[in-house]
Short mmCIF file of C-alpha atoms and ligand atoms in Angstrom, two decimals:
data_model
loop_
_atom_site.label_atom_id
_atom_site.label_comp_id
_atom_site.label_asym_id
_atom_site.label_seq_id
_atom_site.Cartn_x
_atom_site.Cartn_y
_atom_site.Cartn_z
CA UNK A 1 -39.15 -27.55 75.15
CA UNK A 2 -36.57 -24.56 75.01
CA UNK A 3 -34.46 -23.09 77.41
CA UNK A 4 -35.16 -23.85 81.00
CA UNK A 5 -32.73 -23.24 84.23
CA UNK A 6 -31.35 -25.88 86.13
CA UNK A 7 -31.20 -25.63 89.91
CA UNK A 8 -29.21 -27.61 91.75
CA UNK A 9 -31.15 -26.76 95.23
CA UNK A 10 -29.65 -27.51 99.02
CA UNK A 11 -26.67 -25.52 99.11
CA UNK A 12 -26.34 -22.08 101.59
CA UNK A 13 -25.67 -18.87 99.59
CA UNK A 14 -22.80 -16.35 100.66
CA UNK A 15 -21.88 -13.46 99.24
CA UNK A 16 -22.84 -9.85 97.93
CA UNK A 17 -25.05 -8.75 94.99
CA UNK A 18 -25.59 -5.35 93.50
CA UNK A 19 -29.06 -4.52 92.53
CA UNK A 20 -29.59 -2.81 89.29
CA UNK A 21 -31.93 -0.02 88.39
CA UNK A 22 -35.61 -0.92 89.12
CA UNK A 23 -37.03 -1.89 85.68
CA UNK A 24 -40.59 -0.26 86.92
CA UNK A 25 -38.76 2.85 87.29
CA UNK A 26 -36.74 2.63 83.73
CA UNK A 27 -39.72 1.46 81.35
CA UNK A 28 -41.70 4.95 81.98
CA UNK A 29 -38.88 7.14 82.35
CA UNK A 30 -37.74 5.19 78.59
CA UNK A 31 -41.18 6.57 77.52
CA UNK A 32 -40.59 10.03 79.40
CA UNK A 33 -37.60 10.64 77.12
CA UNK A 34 -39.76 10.89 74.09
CA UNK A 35 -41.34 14.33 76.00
CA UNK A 36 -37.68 15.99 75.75
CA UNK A 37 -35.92 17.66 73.27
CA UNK A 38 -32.43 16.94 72.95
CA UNK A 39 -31.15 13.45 74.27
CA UNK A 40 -32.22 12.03 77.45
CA UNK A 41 -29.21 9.45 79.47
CA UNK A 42 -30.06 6.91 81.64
CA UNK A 43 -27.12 5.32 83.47
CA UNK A 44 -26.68 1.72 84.43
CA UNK A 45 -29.58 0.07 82.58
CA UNK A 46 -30.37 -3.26 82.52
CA UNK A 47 -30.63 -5.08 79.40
CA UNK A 48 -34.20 -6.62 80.27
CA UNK A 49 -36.58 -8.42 77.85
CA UNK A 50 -39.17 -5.07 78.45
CA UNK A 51 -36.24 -2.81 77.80
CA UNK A 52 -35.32 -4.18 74.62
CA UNK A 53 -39.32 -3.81 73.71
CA UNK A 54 -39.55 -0.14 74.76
CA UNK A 55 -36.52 0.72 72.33
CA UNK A 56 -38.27 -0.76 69.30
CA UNK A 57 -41.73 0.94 70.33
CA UNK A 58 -39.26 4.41 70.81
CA UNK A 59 -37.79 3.89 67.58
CA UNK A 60 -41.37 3.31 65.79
CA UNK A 61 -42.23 6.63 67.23
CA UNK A 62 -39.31 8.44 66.04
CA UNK A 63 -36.68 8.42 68.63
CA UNK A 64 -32.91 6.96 67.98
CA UNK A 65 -31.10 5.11 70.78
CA UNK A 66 -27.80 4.12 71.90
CA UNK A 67 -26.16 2.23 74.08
CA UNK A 68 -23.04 3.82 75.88
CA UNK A 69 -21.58 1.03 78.45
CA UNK A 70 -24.65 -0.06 80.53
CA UNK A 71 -26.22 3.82 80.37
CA UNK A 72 -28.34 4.12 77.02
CA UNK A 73 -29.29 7.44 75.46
CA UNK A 74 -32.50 8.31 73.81
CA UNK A 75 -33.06 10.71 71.55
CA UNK A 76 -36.35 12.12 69.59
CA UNK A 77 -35.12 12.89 65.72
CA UNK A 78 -37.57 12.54 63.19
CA UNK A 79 -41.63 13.22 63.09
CA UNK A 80 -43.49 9.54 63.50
CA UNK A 81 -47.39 8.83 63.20
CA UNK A 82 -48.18 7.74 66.88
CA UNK A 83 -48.72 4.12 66.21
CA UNK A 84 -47.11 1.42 68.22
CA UNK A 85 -45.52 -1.87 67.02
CA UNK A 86 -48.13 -4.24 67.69
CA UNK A 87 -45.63 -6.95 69.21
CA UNK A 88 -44.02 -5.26 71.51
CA UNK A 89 -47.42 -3.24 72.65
CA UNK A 90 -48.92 -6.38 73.36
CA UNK A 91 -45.73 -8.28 75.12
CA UNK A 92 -45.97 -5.81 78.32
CA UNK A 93 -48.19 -3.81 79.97
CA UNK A 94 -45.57 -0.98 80.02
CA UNK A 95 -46.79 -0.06 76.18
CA UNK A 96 -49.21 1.90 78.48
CA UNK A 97 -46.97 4.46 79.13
CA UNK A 98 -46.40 5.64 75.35
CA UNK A 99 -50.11 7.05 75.70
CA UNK A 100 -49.17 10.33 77.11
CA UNK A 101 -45.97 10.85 75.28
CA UNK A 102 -46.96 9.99 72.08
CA UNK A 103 -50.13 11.91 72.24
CA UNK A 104 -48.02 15.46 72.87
CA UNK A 105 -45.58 14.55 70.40
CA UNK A 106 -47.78 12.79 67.54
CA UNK A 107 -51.11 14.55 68.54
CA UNK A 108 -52.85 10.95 69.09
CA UNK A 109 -51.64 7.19 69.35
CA UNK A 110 -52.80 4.09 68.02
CA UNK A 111 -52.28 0.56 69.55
CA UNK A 112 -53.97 -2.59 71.34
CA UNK A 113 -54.73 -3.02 74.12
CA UNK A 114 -51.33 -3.66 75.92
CA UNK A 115 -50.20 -6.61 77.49
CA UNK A 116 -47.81 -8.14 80.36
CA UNK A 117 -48.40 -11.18 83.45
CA UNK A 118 -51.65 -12.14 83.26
CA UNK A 119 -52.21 -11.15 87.18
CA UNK A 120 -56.23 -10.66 86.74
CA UNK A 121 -58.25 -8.20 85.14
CA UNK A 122 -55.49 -5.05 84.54
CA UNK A 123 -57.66 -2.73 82.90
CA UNK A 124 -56.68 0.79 81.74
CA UNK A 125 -59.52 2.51 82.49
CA UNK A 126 -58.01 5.31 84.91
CA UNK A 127 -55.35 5.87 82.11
CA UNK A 128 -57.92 6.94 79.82
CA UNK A 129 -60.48 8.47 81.90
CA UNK A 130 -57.82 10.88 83.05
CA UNK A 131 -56.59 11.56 79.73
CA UNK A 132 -60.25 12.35 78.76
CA UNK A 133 -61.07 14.72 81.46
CA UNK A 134 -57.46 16.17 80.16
CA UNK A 135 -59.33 16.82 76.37
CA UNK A 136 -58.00 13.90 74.67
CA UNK A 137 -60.82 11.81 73.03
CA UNK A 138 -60.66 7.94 73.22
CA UNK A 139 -62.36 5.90 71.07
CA UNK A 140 -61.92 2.03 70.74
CA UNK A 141 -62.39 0.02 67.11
CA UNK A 142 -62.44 -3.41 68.21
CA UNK A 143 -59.02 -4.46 70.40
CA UNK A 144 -57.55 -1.00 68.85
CA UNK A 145 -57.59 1.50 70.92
CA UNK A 146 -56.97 5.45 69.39
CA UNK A 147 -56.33 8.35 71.69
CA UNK A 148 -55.84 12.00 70.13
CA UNK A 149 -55.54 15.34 71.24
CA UNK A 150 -54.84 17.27 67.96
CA UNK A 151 -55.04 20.60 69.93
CA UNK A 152 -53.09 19.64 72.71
CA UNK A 153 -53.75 18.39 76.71
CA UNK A 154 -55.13 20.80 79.10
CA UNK A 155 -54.93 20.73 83.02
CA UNK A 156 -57.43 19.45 84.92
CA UNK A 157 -58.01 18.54 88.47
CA UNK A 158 -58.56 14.36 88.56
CA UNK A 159 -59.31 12.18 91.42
CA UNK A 160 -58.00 8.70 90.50
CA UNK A 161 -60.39 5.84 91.47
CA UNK A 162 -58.10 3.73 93.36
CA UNK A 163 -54.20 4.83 93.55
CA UNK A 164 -52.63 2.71 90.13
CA UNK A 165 -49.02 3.06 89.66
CA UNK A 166 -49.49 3.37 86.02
CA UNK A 167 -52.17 5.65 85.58
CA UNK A 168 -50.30 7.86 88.15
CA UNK A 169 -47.57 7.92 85.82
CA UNK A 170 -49.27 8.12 82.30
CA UNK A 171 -51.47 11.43 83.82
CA UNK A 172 -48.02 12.97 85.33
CA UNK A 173 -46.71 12.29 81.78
CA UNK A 174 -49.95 14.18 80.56
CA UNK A 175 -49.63 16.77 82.89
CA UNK A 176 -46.13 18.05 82.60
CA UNK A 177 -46.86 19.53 78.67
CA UNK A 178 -50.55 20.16 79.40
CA UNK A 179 -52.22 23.73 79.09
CA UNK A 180 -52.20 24.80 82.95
CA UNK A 181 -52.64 23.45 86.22
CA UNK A 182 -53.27 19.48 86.51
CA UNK A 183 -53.95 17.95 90.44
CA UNK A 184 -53.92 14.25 91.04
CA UNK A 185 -55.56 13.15 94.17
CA UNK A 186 -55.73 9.51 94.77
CA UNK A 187 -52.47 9.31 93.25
CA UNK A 188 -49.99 6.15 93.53
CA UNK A 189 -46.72 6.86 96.31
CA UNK A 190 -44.46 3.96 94.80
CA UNK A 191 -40.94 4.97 94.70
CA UNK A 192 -41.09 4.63 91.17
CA UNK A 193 -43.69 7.52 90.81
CA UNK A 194 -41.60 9.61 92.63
CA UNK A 195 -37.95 8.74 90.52
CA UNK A 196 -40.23 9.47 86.76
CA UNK A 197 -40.97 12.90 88.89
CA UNK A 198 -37.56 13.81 89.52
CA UNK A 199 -36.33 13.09 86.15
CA UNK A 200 -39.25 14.71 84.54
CA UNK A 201 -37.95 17.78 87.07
CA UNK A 202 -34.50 17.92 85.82
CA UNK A 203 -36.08 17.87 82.39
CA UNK A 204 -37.88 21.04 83.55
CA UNK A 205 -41.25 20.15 85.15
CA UNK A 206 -42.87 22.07 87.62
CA UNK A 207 -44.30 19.01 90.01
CA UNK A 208 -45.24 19.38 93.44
CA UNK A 209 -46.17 16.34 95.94
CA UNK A 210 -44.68 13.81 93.99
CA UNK A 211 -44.52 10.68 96.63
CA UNK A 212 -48.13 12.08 98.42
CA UNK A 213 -51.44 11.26 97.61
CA UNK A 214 -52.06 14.74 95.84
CA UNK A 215 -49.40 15.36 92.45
CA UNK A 216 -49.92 19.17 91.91
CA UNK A 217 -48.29 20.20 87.95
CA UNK A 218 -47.41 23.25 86.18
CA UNK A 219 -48.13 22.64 82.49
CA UNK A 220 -44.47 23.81 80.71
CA UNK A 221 -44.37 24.26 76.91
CA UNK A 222 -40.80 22.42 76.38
CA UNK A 223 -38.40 19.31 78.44
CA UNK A 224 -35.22 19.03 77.57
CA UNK A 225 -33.85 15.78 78.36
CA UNK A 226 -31.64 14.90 81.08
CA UNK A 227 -29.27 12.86 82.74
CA UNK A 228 -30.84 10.52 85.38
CA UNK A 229 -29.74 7.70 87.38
CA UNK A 230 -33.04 4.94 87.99
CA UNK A 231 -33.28 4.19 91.38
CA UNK A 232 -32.49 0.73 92.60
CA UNK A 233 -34.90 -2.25 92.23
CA UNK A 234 -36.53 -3.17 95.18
CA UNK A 235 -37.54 -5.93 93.75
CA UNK A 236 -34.98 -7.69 92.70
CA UNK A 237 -33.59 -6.87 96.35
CA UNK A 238 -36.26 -8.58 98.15
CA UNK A 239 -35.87 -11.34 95.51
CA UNK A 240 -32.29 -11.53 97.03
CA UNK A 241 -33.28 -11.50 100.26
CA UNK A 242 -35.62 -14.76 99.68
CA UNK A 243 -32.92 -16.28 98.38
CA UNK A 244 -31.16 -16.07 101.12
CA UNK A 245 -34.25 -17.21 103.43
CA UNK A 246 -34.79 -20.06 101.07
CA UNK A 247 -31.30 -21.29 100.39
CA UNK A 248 -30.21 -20.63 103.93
CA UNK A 249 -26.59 -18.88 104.65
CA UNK A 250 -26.39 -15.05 103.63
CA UNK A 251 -26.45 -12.62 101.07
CA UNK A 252 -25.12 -8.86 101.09
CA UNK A 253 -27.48 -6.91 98.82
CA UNK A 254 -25.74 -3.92 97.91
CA UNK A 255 -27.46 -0.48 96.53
CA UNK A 256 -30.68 -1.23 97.51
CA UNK A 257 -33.37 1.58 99.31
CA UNK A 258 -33.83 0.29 102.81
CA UNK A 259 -37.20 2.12 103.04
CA UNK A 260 -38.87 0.43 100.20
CA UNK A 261 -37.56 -3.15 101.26
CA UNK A 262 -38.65 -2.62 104.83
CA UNK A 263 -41.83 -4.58 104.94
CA UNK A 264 -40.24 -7.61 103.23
CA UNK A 265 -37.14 -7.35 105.70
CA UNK A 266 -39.55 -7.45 108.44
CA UNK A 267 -41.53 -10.46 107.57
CA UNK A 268 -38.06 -12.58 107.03
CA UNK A 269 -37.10 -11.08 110.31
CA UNK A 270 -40.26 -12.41 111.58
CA UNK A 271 -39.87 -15.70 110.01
CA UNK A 272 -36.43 -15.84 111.42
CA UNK A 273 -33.60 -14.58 109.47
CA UNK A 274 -30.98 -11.75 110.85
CA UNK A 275 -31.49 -8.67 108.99
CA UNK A 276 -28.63 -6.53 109.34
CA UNK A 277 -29.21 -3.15 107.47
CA UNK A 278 -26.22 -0.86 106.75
CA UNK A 279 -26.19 2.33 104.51
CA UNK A 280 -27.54 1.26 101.20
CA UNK A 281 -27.26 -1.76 102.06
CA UNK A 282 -28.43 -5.09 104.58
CA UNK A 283 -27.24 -8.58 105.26
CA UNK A 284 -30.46 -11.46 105.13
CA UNK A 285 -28.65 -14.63 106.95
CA UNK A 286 -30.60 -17.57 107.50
CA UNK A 287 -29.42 -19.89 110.25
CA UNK A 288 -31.62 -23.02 111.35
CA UNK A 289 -34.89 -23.18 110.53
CA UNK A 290 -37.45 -20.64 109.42
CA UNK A 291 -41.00 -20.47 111.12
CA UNK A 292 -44.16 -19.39 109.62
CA UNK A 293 -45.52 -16.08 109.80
CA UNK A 294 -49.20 -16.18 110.09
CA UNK A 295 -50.94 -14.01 107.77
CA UNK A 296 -49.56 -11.26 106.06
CA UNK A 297 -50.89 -8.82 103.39
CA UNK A 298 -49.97 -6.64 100.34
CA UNK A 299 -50.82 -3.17 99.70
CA UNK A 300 -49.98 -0.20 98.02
CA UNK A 301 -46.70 1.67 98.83
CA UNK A 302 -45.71 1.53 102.03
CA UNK A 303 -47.09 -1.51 102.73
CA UNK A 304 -45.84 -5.02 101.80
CA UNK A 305 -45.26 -5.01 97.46
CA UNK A 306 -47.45 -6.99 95.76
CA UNK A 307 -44.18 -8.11 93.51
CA UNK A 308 -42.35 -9.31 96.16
CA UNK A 309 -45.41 -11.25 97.91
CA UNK A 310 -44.57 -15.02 95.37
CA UNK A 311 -40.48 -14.56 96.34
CA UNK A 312 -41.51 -14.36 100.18
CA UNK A 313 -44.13 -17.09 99.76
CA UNK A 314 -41.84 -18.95 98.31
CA UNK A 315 -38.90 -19.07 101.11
CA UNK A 316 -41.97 -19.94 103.91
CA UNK A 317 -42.52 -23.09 102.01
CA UNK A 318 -40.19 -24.60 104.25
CA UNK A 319 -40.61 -22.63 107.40
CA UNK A 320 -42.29 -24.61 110.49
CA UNK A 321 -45.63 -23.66 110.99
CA UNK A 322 -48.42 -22.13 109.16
CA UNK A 323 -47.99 -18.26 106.57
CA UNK A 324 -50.79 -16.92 104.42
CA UNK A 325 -49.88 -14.41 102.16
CA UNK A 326 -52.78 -11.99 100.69
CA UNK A 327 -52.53 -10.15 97.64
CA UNK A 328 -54.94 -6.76 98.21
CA UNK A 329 -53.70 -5.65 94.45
CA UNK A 330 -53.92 -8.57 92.08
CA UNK A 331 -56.55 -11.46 91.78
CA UNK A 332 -54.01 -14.00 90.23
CA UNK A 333 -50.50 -13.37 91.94
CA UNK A 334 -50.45 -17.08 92.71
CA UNK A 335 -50.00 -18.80 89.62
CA UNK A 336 -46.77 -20.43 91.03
CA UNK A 337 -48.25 -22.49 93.55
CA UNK A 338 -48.78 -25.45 91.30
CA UNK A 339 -44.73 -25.21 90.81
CA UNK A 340 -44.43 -24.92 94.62
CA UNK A 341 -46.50 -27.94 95.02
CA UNK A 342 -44.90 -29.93 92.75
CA UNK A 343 -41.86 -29.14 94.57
CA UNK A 344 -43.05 -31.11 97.47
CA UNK A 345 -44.73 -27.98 99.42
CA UNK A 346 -47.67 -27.62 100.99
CA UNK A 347 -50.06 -24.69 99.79
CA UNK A 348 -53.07 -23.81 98.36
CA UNK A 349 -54.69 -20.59 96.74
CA UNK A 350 -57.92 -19.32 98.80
CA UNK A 351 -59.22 -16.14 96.92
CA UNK A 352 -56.52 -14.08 96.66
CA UNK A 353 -54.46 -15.62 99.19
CA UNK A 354 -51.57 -18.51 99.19
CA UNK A 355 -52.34 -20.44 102.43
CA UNK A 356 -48.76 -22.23 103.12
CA UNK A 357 -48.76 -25.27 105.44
CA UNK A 358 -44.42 -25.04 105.96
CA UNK A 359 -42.77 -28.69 105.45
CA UNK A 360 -39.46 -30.02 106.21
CA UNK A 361 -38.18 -30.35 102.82
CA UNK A 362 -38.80 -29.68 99.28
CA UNK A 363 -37.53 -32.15 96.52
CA UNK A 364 -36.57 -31.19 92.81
CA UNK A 365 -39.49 -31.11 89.91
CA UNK A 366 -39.91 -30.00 86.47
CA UNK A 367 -41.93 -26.50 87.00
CA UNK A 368 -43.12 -24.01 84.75
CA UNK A 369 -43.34 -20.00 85.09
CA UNK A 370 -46.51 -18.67 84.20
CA UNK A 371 -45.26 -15.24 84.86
CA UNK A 372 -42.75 -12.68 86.02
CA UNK A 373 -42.31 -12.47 89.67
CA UNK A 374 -43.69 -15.92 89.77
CA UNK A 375 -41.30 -17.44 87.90
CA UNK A 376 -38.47 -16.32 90.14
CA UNK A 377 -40.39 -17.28 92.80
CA UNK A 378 -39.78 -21.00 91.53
CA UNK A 379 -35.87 -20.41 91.31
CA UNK A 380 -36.11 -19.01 94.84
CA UNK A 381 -38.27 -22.60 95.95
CA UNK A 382 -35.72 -24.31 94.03
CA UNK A 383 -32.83 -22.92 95.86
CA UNK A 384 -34.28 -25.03 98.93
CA UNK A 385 -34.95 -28.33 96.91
CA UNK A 386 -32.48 -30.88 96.95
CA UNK A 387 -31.35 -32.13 93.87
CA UNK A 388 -32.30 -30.99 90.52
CA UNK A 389 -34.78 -28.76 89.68
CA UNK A 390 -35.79 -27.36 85.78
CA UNK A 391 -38.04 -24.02 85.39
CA UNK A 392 -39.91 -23.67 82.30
CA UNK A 393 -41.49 -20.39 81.06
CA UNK A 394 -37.55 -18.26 81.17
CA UNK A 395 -39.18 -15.67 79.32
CA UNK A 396 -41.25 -14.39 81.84
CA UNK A 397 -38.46 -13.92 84.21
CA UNK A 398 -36.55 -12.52 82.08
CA UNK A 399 -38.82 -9.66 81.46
CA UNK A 400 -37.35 -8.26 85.05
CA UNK A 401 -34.40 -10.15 85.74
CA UNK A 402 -30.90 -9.33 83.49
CA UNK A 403 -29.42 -12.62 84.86
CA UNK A 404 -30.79 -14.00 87.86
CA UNK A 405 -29.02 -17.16 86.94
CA UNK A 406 -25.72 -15.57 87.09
CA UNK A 407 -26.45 -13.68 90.00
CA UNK A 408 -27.15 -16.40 91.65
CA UNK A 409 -24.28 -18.38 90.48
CA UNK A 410 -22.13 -15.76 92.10
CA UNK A 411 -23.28 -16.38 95.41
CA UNK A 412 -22.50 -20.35 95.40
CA UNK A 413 -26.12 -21.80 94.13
CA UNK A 414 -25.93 -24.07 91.51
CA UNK A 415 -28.55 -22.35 88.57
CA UNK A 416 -27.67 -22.34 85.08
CA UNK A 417 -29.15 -21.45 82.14
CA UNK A 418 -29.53 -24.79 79.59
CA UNK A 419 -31.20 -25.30 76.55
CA UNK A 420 -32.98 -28.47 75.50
N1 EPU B 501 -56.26 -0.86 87.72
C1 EPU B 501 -57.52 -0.57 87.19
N2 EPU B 501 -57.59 0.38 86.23
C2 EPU B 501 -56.51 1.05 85.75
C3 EPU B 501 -55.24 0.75 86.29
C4 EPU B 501 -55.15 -0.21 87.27
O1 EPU B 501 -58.51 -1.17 87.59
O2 EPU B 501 -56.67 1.90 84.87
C5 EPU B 501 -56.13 -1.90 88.77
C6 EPU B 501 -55.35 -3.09 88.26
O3 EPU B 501 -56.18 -4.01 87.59
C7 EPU B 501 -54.76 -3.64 89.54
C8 EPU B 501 -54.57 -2.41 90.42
O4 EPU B 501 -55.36 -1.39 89.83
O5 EPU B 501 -55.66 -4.52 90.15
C9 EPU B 501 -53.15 -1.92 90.53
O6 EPU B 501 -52.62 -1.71 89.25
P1 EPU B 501 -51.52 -0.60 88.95
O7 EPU B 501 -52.03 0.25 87.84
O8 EPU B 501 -51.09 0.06 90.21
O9 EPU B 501 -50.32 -1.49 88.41
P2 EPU B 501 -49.56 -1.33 87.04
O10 EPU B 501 -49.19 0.08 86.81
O11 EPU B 501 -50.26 -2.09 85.98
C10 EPU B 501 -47.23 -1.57 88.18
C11 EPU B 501 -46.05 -2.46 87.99
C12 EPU B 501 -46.40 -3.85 88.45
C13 EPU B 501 -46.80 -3.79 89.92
C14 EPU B 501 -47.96 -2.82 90.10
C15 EPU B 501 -48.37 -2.60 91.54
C16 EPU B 501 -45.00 -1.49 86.04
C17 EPU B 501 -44.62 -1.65 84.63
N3 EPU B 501 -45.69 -2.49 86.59
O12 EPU B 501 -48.25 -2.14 87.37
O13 EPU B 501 -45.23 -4.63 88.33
O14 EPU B 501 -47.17 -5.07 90.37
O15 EPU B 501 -47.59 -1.53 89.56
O16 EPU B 501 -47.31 -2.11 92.29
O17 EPU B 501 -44.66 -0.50 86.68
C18 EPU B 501 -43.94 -6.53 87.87
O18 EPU B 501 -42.95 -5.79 87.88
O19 EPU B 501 -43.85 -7.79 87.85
C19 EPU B 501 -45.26 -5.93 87.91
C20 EPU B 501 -46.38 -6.60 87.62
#
């Protein structure tokens, strides 16, 4: 069966835990450094499943790497035909982002259609329609999908059809080396649009409005990489913070962005927990029981992620009373609640929705990850369970977590990785 981790669930966590660079901000500014000249550094980088397939797509399409301590350098050298490995192109959605790039650098790309958590339909449609009103002509031959722009990208002004992350940042990537003026309206406001905007700035962009709903671009004929620090994963911080709702004493999560954690501080506060922020920093203490929430939605940034929506679900398992959490972005975030359920809780998936009936206690199971944020999700469950606990499926979490055994570990739970 492979490599699982083993959580020994019931004990209180205590302790702090830095949180790494946000791996939704790193995998497009990875695919940003191929628009420089010169070599592009990104400091503290986590060594992440996606990470490691980004490098060998970079290297396909000409760029070197290296890693110096935990920052890794990238650097274009040599001409490449704008093809993409079909492995790692199909592992994660973030092959996506090598559309833009590879197009000003190769003059068109080749590859399928990418891949990542199977969430629901994740179509690339806005990607490619945006590129196409840029000049670029797309043209699919079965699952292979060819983009070119021999003559270059020109500016154009584009209203996306609903505000995607990563169509916001494949056109800003388009826009930066276009012909002329590009304006994105309808554009995404995630943190992580704005951090591939300031880099792509120090590199020499002109970009207005990055973080609004309107992106307004200066085409420039040349980047020249940069030095550029990822901002913190809010993520992984509100996976933290979970943990600490689930497991019950307290965790310090250290470097984190209190503004993008907000909405998932607020619903533990509401469940119960003492949220104590500081500067770049907050305490998440659980003491006594948690209660249920009621209902509570996702959205797109500000609101409530839709990544951190299975973590949260997964520490009201045990909290008295009734939650329902609502995923407005994705049709299949839920995919854990069999593993919940098998853990002894009480939920079940209406539409888009987890409806959580809170019980007193969970026991241990043998539960698989069918994805990502999922997959921690069923650590974070675990955490509460007593006794012993094996999740399946380590890939997937591995894809965003470096070691969220270890980190774990640190703060007094009992999760190990084992092999079988
Ligand atoms: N969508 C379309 N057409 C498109 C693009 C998106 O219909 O061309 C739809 C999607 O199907 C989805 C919605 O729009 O229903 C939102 O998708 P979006 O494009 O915003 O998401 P993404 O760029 O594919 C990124 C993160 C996800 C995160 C979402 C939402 C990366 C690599 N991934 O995905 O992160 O959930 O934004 O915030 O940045 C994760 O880290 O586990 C993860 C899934």
């Amino acid at each position: 069966m492979g490599e699982y981790l083993l959580v020994r669930g019931g004990r209180p966590l205590e302790g702090a835990a830095r949180v790494p660079a946000a791996k939704n901000s790193v995998l497009p500014l990875l695919a940003a450094a191929l628009l420089c000249e010169g070599e592009s550094f990104f400091t503290q980088v986590p060594r992440l499943a996606d990470v490691q397939q980004s490098l060998v797509i970079l290297s396909a399409l000409g760029c070197e790497y290296q890693w110096r301590g935990r920052g890794l350098a990238v650097r274009r050298c040599a001409e490449a035909p704008g093809v993409l490995p079909e492995g790692p192109a199909r592992a994660m959605r973030s092959s996506v982002f090598y559309l833009a790039p590879a197009i000003h650098r190769c003059g068109r790309v080749r590859m399928p259609m990418p891949g990542g958590c199977k969430l629901g339909p994740r179509p690339i449609d806005i990607h490619l329609d945006g590129l196409d009103k840029m000049g670029a002509r797309v043209d699919w031959r079965g699952e292979t999908l060819t983009v070119s722009a021999p003559w270059g990208l020109t500016g154009a002004d584009y209203t996306l059809r609903l505000p995607s992350v990563g169509a916001t940042e494949t056109l800003l990537m388009a826009a930066v080396l276009a012909k002329g003026e590009t304006v994105l309206r309808g554009a995404a406001m995630e943190p992580e649009v704005v951090d591939l905007a300031a880099f792509l700035q120090r590199c020499g962009a002109r970009i207005e409005g990055a973080g609004s709903p309107m992106i307004r671009v200066q085409g420039v004929r040349e980047l020249r990489g940069a030095v550029h620090t990822p901002i913190p994963d809010r993520i992984v911080a509100a996976t933290l913070a979970a943990a600490a709702a689930s497991a019950g004493g307290w965790v310090r999560i250290q470097n984190c962005q209190l503004e993008a954690l907000a909405p998932t501080l607020e619903i533990l506060r509401r469940a119960g927990c003492r949220v104590e922020p500081a500067a770049n920093a907050v305490t998440v203490r659980r003491v006594g029981w948690l209660r249920g929430v009621g209902r509570v939605y996702t959205g797109v940034y500000p609101a409530f992620s839709t990544d951190a929506a299975p973590v949260v679900a997964a520490a009201l398992l045990t909290a008295a009373g009734r939650s329902a959490v609502e995923d407005t972005v994705f049709e299949n975030r839920f995919a854990c609640a069999e593993g919940f359920n098998a853990l002894g809780a009480k939920t079940a998936r209406a539409g888009r929705a987890l409806e959580i009936e809170g019980v007193r206690a969970l026991g241990p199971a043998r539960v698989e990850a069918k994805d990502l944020r999922g997959g921690a999700a069923l650590v974070v469950a675990a955490l509460a369970a007593q006794g012993e606990t094996k999740v399946y499926g380590v890939e997937h979490i591995r894809r965003g977590y470096g070691d969220l055994a270890g980190t774990l570990a640190n703060l007094g739970a009992q999760v190990r990785l084992c092999q079988e």
